[in-house]
Amino acid sequence: MEQKKLLSTVGVTLLLIVVLIIIGVIVRGDMFSLERDKMEGQVPFYVGVTYCGNSVGEAKEFIDKVLGYTNLFVLVSGSLQYNTSAMEEIGNYAVAAGLSYAVYGGTRNTAELTTWLLEAKERWREKFIGIYYNDEVGGYMLDQTVFLEIAYPAEEGNQVPMPKVTKTDKGTIILYNYNNIDKEEETQKEKPTLLSTVTFWPEGKIVMENFSENITYYPNGTVTVFEKQKNDMYTTTSGNITKYSKPIPAYEQIFKQNPIQTHDDAAKAYVNMNRELIEELNKTQLEQEQILVFSADYGLYWWNYQSGYDLVLAELAWNNSITQEIALARGAATLQNKQWGTILTWKYTQAPFLASGEEMFEQMKTSYQAGAQYIIIFNYSEDPADPNTLQEEHFTALEHFWKEIVQNPKITHGSIKAETVLVLPKNYGWSMRNPTDPTWGIWPADENTQKIWSQIQNKIDQHGLKLDLVFEDINYPVKGKYTQIHYWNQK
């Protein structure tokens, strides 16, 4: 009798243990994918949302809303990035809820920002991912005005400041030359004096401007001189103007001053510009503490990684090819041993901004199967009264993605692997939105552009998500990484 009671007690105990285990599994169900990746020794997978508003309370409400089907919360607030206590309060709330946390920083003092990042890592440990540092740096190079850092050899004994270089949104390169250093009588501070500017247009026109005259060179050989003080204009096709007393420099002589004459020049200038900005964060120390520096972009991923970014989120936006964006981002990350992901952002420039919930689900599923380590939903509108763009259909899509894809043991993260690679020309910084896009935001489409475009579309049609797109670089060989290797100039 006593033996039966003992067996009964043991049975009940075992049953309770099993029930507790089951409950534990259910409670921890939202972390299943993350733990699975850790056990397999892989980089954990994250799916999350951004909050771009300026309210701590609203950020907390947003965390509560997405808590059951995300594991990452990204604070991308232009105003809250300066509010340390707000960032910490939101971070504490997110981490206490079981989410990982990342923040945006772009214009804050870098020394202060670095200190805060190190403190954040110590406070939240592995739950603190890193910093979303600047936005669309590649997009700005392709479509906007940027100020480039160009290294010039210093002349011995000369205190001439380094020339400043600007690439405009029209593709022109402007070189600002400084000749000497004057001292202001009132402040006695050293002040560089602008001597002249030289503007290089993509079609070949060059304009030199100084205090006394403008000299314009045209590709057809015509040269015009405008004397400002006399208000006189001279034109020649021979290079000499008898009525103009000063010698006119030859076109070739002036063209040599252009700091960006080739794709290699543009790549070097772009990488140096971004690397200098990233290094201001004390990147070495951030790496030691495993603090990621990442950004989102729609072009130039390859050179973003070379600049020092640890993670680039490819923007799935507008009507860009998702397969092409993944091929570019994954290819760059694979060869350069970096992390990659996607960020689902605007499809429209006005409400509803984002794609439908159904389309968003498919984009997330595709990214997950292709191996994206991060999938982020960009939740932002330009309406200050309502900065959120996510609607109920998007929250539903997120929840379905988490439960039907991430937690589904039948669906493997990264199941679609790149087996084929198409190698594009070295430093061919092309956004690839259409066959007429300029390269580096400077040069118009050339004789190779259509050929490259056709090759890309042909390979995407053949291989789909099993294709990577990379750029020729001896430092990142493709041999041994892919089953099939194709080059852009092969027939």
Short mmCIF file of C-alpha atoms in Angstrom, two decimals, residues 99-480:
data_model
loop_
_atom_site.label_atom_id
_atom_site.label_comp_id
_atom_site.label_asym_id
_atom_site.label_seq_id
_atom_site.Cartn_x
_atom_site.Cartn_y
_atom_site.Cartn_z
CA LEU A 99 13.71 43.10 -25.91
CA SER A 100 17.14 44.03 -27.18
CA TYR A 101 17.80 47.74 -27.70
CA ALA A 102 19.59 50.03 -30.14
CA VAL A 103 19.65 53.81 -30.56
CA TYR A 104 20.19 56.38 -33.30
CA GLY A 105 22.94 58.98 -33.24
CA GLY A 106 23.99 61.28 -36.03
CA THR A 107 24.70 64.83 -34.91
CA ARG A 108 25.39 64.45 -31.20
CA ASN A 109 28.89 65.23 -29.88
CA THR A 110 30.87 62.07 -30.64
CA ALA A 111 32.91 62.03 -27.42
CA GLU A 112 29.75 62.26 -25.33
CA LEU A 113 28.06 59.67 -27.52
CA THR A 114 30.91 57.18 -27.19
CA THR A 115 30.88 57.55 -23.41
CA TRP A 116 27.14 56.94 -23.34
CA LEU A 117 27.42 53.88 -25.61
CA LEU A 118 30.02 52.28 -23.35
CA GLU A 119 27.85 52.97 -20.30
CA ALA A 120 24.84 51.54 -22.13
CA LYS A 121 26.73 48.32 -22.88
CA GLU A 122 27.70 47.99 -19.25
CA ARG A 123 24.11 48.63 -18.16
CA TRP A 124 22.26 46.33 -20.60
CA ARG A 125 25.10 43.98 -21.60
CA GLU A 126 24.18 41.68 -24.50
CA LYS A 127 20.74 43.29 -24.74
CA PHE A 128 22.32 46.48 -26.07
CA ILE A 129 23.00 45.98 -29.78
CA GLY A 130 24.62 49.25 -30.82
CA ILE A 131 24.16 52.53 -32.62
CA TYR A 132 22.34 53.41 -35.83
CA TYR A 133 24.94 55.96 -36.90
CA ASN A 134 23.94 58.39 -39.66
CA ASP A 135 21.46 57.44 -42.33
CA GLU A 136 21.66 56.67 -46.05
CA VAL A 137 25.26 57.80 -46.43
CA GLY A 138 25.41 55.96 -49.74
CA GLY A 139 22.14 57.50 -50.87
CA TYR A 140 23.50 60.96 -50.15
CA MET A 141 26.58 60.25 -52.22
CA LEU A 142 24.41 59.09 -55.11
CA ASP A 143 21.70 61.76 -54.99
CA GLN A 144 22.59 64.64 -52.69
CA THR A 145 25.34 67.14 -51.89
CA VAL A 146 28.19 65.77 -49.79
CA PHE A 147 31.43 67.21 -48.45
CA LEU A 148 34.31 64.87 -49.13
CA GLU A 149 37.60 64.52 -47.31
CA ILE A 150 40.43 64.40 -49.85
CA ALA A 151 44.00 63.89 -48.65
CA TYR A 152 46.46 66.18 -50.42
CA PRO A 153 50.23 66.04 -49.92
CA ALA A 154 51.35 68.92 -47.72
CA GLU A 155 53.97 71.25 -49.17
CA GLU A 156 56.98 71.70 -46.90
CA GLY A 157 56.85 74.95 -44.94
CA ASN A 158 53.42 75.82 -46.32
CA GLN A 159 50.51 76.55 -44.01
CA VAL A 160 47.93 76.34 -46.77
CA PRO A 161 44.75 74.63 -45.48
CA MET A 162 43.62 71.41 -47.15
CA PRO A 163 41.35 72.18 -50.10
CA LYS A 164 37.69 71.44 -49.50
CA VAL A 165 35.82 69.26 -51.97
CA THR A 166 32.06 69.14 -52.53
CA LYS A 167 30.06 66.77 -54.72
CA THR A 168 26.73 68.42 -55.50
CA ASP A 169 23.38 66.83 -56.21
CA LYS A 170 23.94 67.69 -59.89
CA GLY A 171 27.11 65.62 -60.01
CA THR A 172 29.54 68.53 -60.16
CA ILE A 173 32.78 68.53 -58.19
CA ILE A 174 33.74 71.84 -56.59
CA LEU A 175 37.28 72.39 -55.36
CA TYR A 176 37.72 75.25 -52.89
CA ASN A 177 41.32 76.54 -52.90
CA TYR A 178 42.76 78.54 -50.01
CA ASN A 179 45.94 80.51 -50.57
CA ASN A 180 46.99 81.92 -47.21
CA ILE A 181 46.01 82.53 -43.63
CA ASP A 182 45.07 85.99 -42.45
CA LYS A 183 44.45 87.13 -38.92
CA GLU A 184 41.34 89.07 -38.10
CA GLU A 185 42.23 92.31 -36.38
CA GLU A 186 39.48 92.00 -33.76
CA THR A 187 39.75 88.35 -32.78
CA GLN A 188 43.33 87.61 -33.83
CA LYS A 189 42.15 84.15 -34.85
CA GLU A 190 43.62 82.44 -37.85
CA LYS A 191 41.15 82.53 -40.70
CA PRO A 192 41.64 80.76 -44.07
CA THR A 193 41.08 83.02 -47.07
CA LEU A 194 39.31 81.56 -50.10
CA LEU A 195 41.36 82.17 -53.21
CA SER A 196 39.33 80.45 -55.89
CA THR A 197 36.93 77.68 -56.80
CA VAL A 198 37.10 75.21 -59.64
CA THR A 199 33.89 73.46 -60.66
CA PHE A 200 34.09 70.27 -62.72
CA TRP A 201 30.85 69.33 -64.50
CA PRO A 202 30.09 65.70 -65.47
CA GLU A 203 29.83 66.59 -69.17
CA GLY A 204 33.35 68.05 -69.16
CA LYS A 205 32.75 71.76 -68.60
CA ILE A 206 35.11 73.44 -66.11
CA VAL A 207 34.57 76.82 -64.44
CA MET A 208 37.37 78.65 -62.63
CA GLU A 209 36.32 81.57 -60.45
CA ASN A 210 38.37 84.01 -58.39
CA PHE A 211 38.10 87.60 -57.26
CA SER A 212 38.81 89.10 -60.65
CA GLU A 213 37.48 86.73 -63.32
CA ASN A 214 35.59 83.61 -64.33
CA ILE A 215 37.12 81.31 -66.94
CA THR A 216 34.82 78.67 -68.45
CA TYR A 217 36.08 75.77 -70.54
CA TYR A 218 33.64 73.87 -72.76
CA PRO A 219 34.15 70.32 -74.11
CA ASN A 220 34.05 71.61 -77.71
CA GLY A 221 37.18 73.72 -77.09
CA THR A 222 35.46 77.07 -76.52
CA VAL A 223 36.80 79.19 -73.66
CA THR A 224 35.08 82.27 -72.23
CA VAL A 225 36.56 84.80 -69.83
CA PHE A 226 34.52 87.24 -67.79
CA GLU A 227 36.41 90.09 -66.14
CA LYS A 228 34.36 91.13 -63.14
CA GLN A 229 35.77 94.61 -62.59
CA LYS A 230 35.50 95.63 -66.23
CA ASN A 231 32.32 93.64 -66.82
CA ASP A 232 33.86 92.41 -70.10
CA MET A 233 33.30 89.01 -71.70
CA TYR A 234 35.76 87.36 -74.11
CA THR A 235 35.39 84.16 -76.11
CA THR A 236 37.93 82.06 -77.99
CA THR A 237 38.35 78.66 -79.54
CA SER A 238 42.13 78.87 -79.92
CA GLY A 239 43.09 79.34 -76.29
CA ASN A 240 44.37 82.91 -76.75
CA ILE A 241 42.46 86.16 -76.37
CA THR A 242 44.40 89.23 -77.51
CA LYS A 243 42.17 91.64 -75.58
CA TYR A 244 42.75 89.71 -72.36
CA SER A 245 46.17 90.40 -70.92
CA LYS A 246 46.57 87.36 -68.63
CA PRO A 247 47.57 83.90 -69.89
CA ILE A 248 44.76 81.36 -70.05
CA PRO A 249 45.74 77.98 -68.53
CA ALA A 250 45.20 74.99 -70.79
CA TYR A 251 42.16 72.78 -70.22
CA GLU A 252 44.36 69.78 -69.45
CA GLN A 253 46.26 71.75 -66.81
CA ILE A 254 43.06 72.69 -65.00
CA PHE A 255 41.52 69.23 -65.36
CA LYS A 256 44.47 67.75 -63.44
CA GLN A 257 43.23 69.62 -60.37
CA ASN A 258 40.06 67.52 -60.31
CA PRO A 259 40.44 65.30 -57.22
CA ILE A 260 37.88 62.76 -58.48
CA GLN A 261 38.69 61.71 -62.02
CA THR A 262 38.03 57.97 -61.78
CA HIS A 263 35.79 55.50 -59.97
CA ASP A 264 38.78 54.59 -57.80
CA ASP A 265 39.10 58.24 -56.76
CA ALA A 266 35.40 58.42 -55.87
CA ALA A 267 35.52 55.20 -53.85
CA LYS A 268 38.58 56.36 -51.91
CA ALA A 269 37.06 59.76 -51.15
CA TYR A 270 33.75 58.22 -50.06
CA VAL A 271 35.33 55.60 -47.82
CA ASN A 272 37.69 58.13 -46.24
CA MET A 273 34.81 60.52 -45.53
CA ASN A 274 32.73 57.88 -43.73
CA ARG A 275 35.66 56.20 -42.03
CA GLU A 276 36.71 59.48 -40.47
CA LEU A 277 33.20 60.02 -39.11
CA ILE A 278 33.03 56.50 -37.68
CA GLU A 279 36.51 56.70 -36.17
CA GLU A 280 35.38 59.75 -34.20
CA LEU A 281 33.29 57.32 -32.16
CA ASN A 282 36.44 55.49 -31.05
CA LYS A 283 35.48 52.53 -33.19
CA THR A 284 38.23 50.28 -31.82
CA GLN A 285 36.86 50.54 -28.31
CA LEU A 286 33.29 49.95 -29.50
CA GLU A 287 34.45 46.79 -31.29
CA GLN A 288 36.12 45.54 -28.13
CA GLU A 289 32.81 45.94 -26.28
CA GLN A 290 30.86 44.34 -29.16
CA ILE A 291 28.86 47.50 -29.87
CA LEU A 292 27.68 47.49 -33.48
CA VAL A 293 27.87 50.59 -35.65
CA PHE A 294 25.21 50.24 -38.33
CA SER A 295 23.15 52.17 -40.84
CA ALA A 296 20.40 51.76 -43.42
CA ASP A 297 20.92 52.54 -47.09
CA TYR A 298 19.76 51.99 -50.65
CA GLY A 299 23.12 51.93 -52.40
CA LEU A 300 26.91 51.59 -52.05
CA TYR A 301 26.67 48.83 -49.43
CA TRP A 302 30.04 47.46 -50.48
CA TRP A 303 31.82 50.71 -49.61
CA ASN A 304 29.77 51.28 -46.45
CA TYR A 305 31.33 48.13 -45.06
CA GLN A 306 34.78 49.27 -46.17
CA SER A 307 34.16 52.52 -44.31
CA GLY A 308 33.83 50.63 -41.05
CA TYR A 309 30.14 49.81 -40.66
CA ASP A 310 29.56 46.46 -38.95
CA LEU A 311 26.02 46.06 -40.26
CA VAL A 312 24.15 47.56 -43.21
CA LEU A 313 20.38 47.33 -43.51
CA ALA A 314 19.32 47.23 -47.17
CA GLU A 315 16.21 49.35 -47.67
CA LEU A 316 13.30 47.50 -49.21
CA ALA A 317 11.49 50.54 -50.50
CA TRP A 318 9.78 52.22 -53.44
CA ASN A 319 9.62 49.61 -56.19
CA ASN A 320 13.22 48.49 -56.02
CA SER A 321 13.97 44.84 -56.71
CA ILE A 322 14.09 43.00 -53.36
CA THR A 323 16.14 40.19 -54.90
CA GLN A 324 18.70 42.68 -56.22
CA GLU A 325 18.99 44.56 -52.90
CA ILE A 326 19.48 41.31 -51.00
CA ALA A 327 22.07 40.12 -53.52
CA LEU A 328 24.06 43.35 -53.08
CA ALA A 329 23.84 43.48 -49.29
CA ARG A 330 24.43 39.78 -48.66
CA GLY A 331 27.27 39.64 -51.19
CA ALA A 332 29.09 42.57 -49.63
CA ALA A 333 28.62 41.22 -46.11
CA THR A 334 29.66 37.69 -47.06
CA LEU A 335 32.97 38.63 -48.65
CA GLN A 336 33.82 41.26 -46.03
CA ASN A 337 32.76 39.09 -43.08
CA LYS A 338 30.10 41.50 -41.82
CA GLN A 339 26.47 41.27 -40.76
CA TRP A 340 23.56 42.30 -42.97
CA GLY A 341 19.85 42.81 -42.78
CA THR A 342 16.89 44.56 -44.35
CA ILE A 343 14.75 47.48 -43.29
CA LEU A 344 11.23 47.78 -44.65
CA THR A 345 10.61 51.44 -45.32
CA TRP A 346 8.43 53.72 -47.45
CA LYS A 347 6.79 52.48 -50.62
CA TYR A 348 4.95 55.80 -51.06
CA THR A 349 5.86 59.42 -50.30
CA GLN A 350 2.51 60.04 -48.65
CA ALA A 351 0.05 58.10 -46.50
CA PRO A 352 -0.11 55.12 -46.14
CA PHE A 353 3.70 55.29 -46.74
CA LEU A 354 4.32 51.59 -46.11
CA ALA A 355 3.38 48.63 -48.28
CA SER A 356 0.37 46.52 -47.32
CA GLY A 357 0.60 44.07 -44.45
CA GLU A 358 0.51 41.16 -46.87
CA GLU A 359 3.40 42.55 -48.94
CA MET A 360 5.36 43.34 -45.78
CA PHE A 361 4.93 39.74 -44.59
CA GLU A 362 6.36 38.43 -47.87
CA GLN A 363 9.31 40.84 -47.68
CA MET A 364 10.13 39.69 -44.15
CA LYS A 365 9.77 36.03 -45.10
CA THR A 366 12.03 36.48 -48.12
CA SER A 367 14.66 38.32 -46.06
CA TYR A 368 14.56 35.62 -43.36
CA GLN A 369 14.96 32.74 -45.79
CA ALA A 370 17.79 34.58 -47.57
CA GLY A 371 19.67 34.81 -44.28
CA ALA A 372 19.13 38.40 -43.11
CA GLN A 373 20.31 38.65 -39.51
CA TYR A 374 18.19 41.74 -38.86
CA ILE A 375 14.75 42.68 -40.17
CA ILE A 376 13.53 46.11 -39.09
CA ILE A 377 10.28 47.95 -39.82
CA PHE A 378 10.85 51.70 -40.28
CA ASN A 379 7.99 53.36 -38.46
CA TYR A 380 8.10 57.05 -39.38
CA SER A 381 6.03 59.71 -41.08
CA GLU A 382 6.77 63.39 -41.64
CA ASP A 383 3.74 64.43 -39.60
CA PRO A 384 5.04 65.64 -36.20
CA ALA A 385 1.59 65.11 -34.68
CA ASP A 386 1.63 61.43 -35.68
CA PRO A 387 5.13 60.07 -36.41
CA ASN A 388 3.91 56.47 -36.66
CA THR A 389 3.08 54.75 -39.96
CA LEU A 390 2.36 51.22 -38.75
CA GLN A 391 -1.30 50.27 -39.00
CA GLU A 392 -3.12 47.24 -37.59
CA GLU A 393 -2.49 45.26 -40.79
CA HIS A 394 1.26 45.78 -40.28
CA PHE A 395 1.16 44.68 -36.65
CA THR A 396 -0.80 41.62 -37.75
CA ALA A 397 1.83 40.89 -40.42
CA LEU A 398 4.60 41.18 -37.83
CA GLU A 399 2.83 38.83 -35.48
CA HIS A 400 2.17 36.28 -38.22
CA PHE A 401 5.80 36.48 -39.35
CA TRP A 402 7.03 35.84 -35.83
CA LYS A 403 4.71 32.91 -35.16
CA GLU A 404 4.48 31.34 -38.61
CA ILE A 405 8.07 31.85 -39.79
CA VAL A 406 10.52 32.61 -36.97
CA GLN A 407 9.02 30.11 -34.52
CA ASN A 408 8.27 27.51 -37.17
CA PRO A 409 10.82 24.67 -36.88
CA LYS A 410 10.00 23.62 -40.43
CA ILE A 411 11.32 26.91 -41.82
CA THR A 412 15.08 27.35 -41.54
CA HIS A 413 16.65 30.75 -41.21
CA GLY A 414 18.97 31.28 -44.20
CA SER A 415 17.68 28.22 -46.05
CA ILE A 416 18.16 29.98 -49.40
CA LYS A 417 21.90 30.36 -49.81
CA ALA A 418 23.86 32.15 -52.50
CA GLU A 419 25.39 29.58 -54.82
CA THR A 420 26.18 31.93 -57.72
CA VAL A 421 27.96 35.27 -57.78
CA LEU A 422 28.17 37.97 -60.43
CA VAL A 423 31.34 40.04 -60.10
CA LEU A 424 30.91 43.67 -61.15
CA PRO A 425 33.67 46.15 -62.13
CA LYS A 426 36.00 47.40 -59.41
CA ASN A 427 34.64 50.45 -57.57
CA TYR A 428 31.67 50.79 -59.92
CA GLY A 429 29.55 52.78 -57.46
CA TRP A 430 26.21 52.50 -59.18
CA SER A 431 22.85 52.53 -57.39
CA MET A 432 21.34 50.21 -60.03
CA ARG A 433 17.78 51.50 -59.82
CA ASN A 434 17.58 51.69 -63.60
CA PRO A 435 19.97 51.45 -66.57
CA THR A 436 20.38 55.24 -66.77
CA ASP A 437 21.45 55.85 -63.17
CA PRO A 438 24.76 57.72 -62.79
CA THR A 439 27.76 56.20 -61.00
CA TRP A 440 28.83 57.75 -57.71
CA GLY A 441 26.29 60.49 -58.36
CA ILE A 442 28.88 62.04 -60.72
CA TRP A 443 29.19 60.31 -64.06
CA PRO A 444 26.27 59.60 -66.41
CA ALA A 445 25.59 56.11 -67.68
CA ASP A 446 28.45 54.94 -69.90
CA GLU A 447 28.97 52.25 -72.55
CA ASN A 448 29.19 49.55 -69.87
CA THR A 449 26.10 50.51 -67.87
CA GLN A 450 23.54 48.81 -70.11
CA LYS A 451 25.73 45.72 -70.39
CA ILE A 452 26.00 45.44 -66.60
CA TRP A 453 22.28 46.04 -66.16
CA SER A 454 21.44 43.29 -68.65
CA GLN A 455 23.82 40.87 -66.96
CA ILE A 456 22.29 41.55 -63.53
CA GLN A 457 18.72 41.07 -64.75
CA ASN A 458 19.69 37.92 -66.63
CA LYS A 459 21.39 36.37 -63.60
CA ILE A 460 18.51 37.32 -61.28
CA ASP A 461 16.08 35.65 -63.68
CA GLN A 462 18.22 32.50 -63.67
CA HIS A 463 19.17 32.23 -60.01
CA GLY A 464 16.80 34.44 -58.00
CA LEU A 465 17.72 34.64 -54.31
CA LYS A 466 20.61 32.21 -54.84
CA LEU A 467 22.59 35.04 -56.49
CA ASP A 468 25.02 37.46 -54.85
CA LEU A 469 26.35 40.65 -56.46
CA VAL A 470 29.86 41.78 -55.51
CA PHE A 471 32.58 44.04 -56.87
CA GLU A 472 36.00 43.04 -58.10
CA ASP A 473 38.56 43.53 -55.34
CA ILE A 474 41.77 41.54 -54.78
CA ASN A 475 41.28 41.93 -51.02
CA TYR A 476 37.98 40.02 -51.16
CA PRO A 477 38.37 37.02 -53.49
CA VAL A 478 35.28 35.07 -54.56
CA LYS A 479 37.06 31.83 -55.32
CA GLY A 480 35.94 29.06 -52.99
#
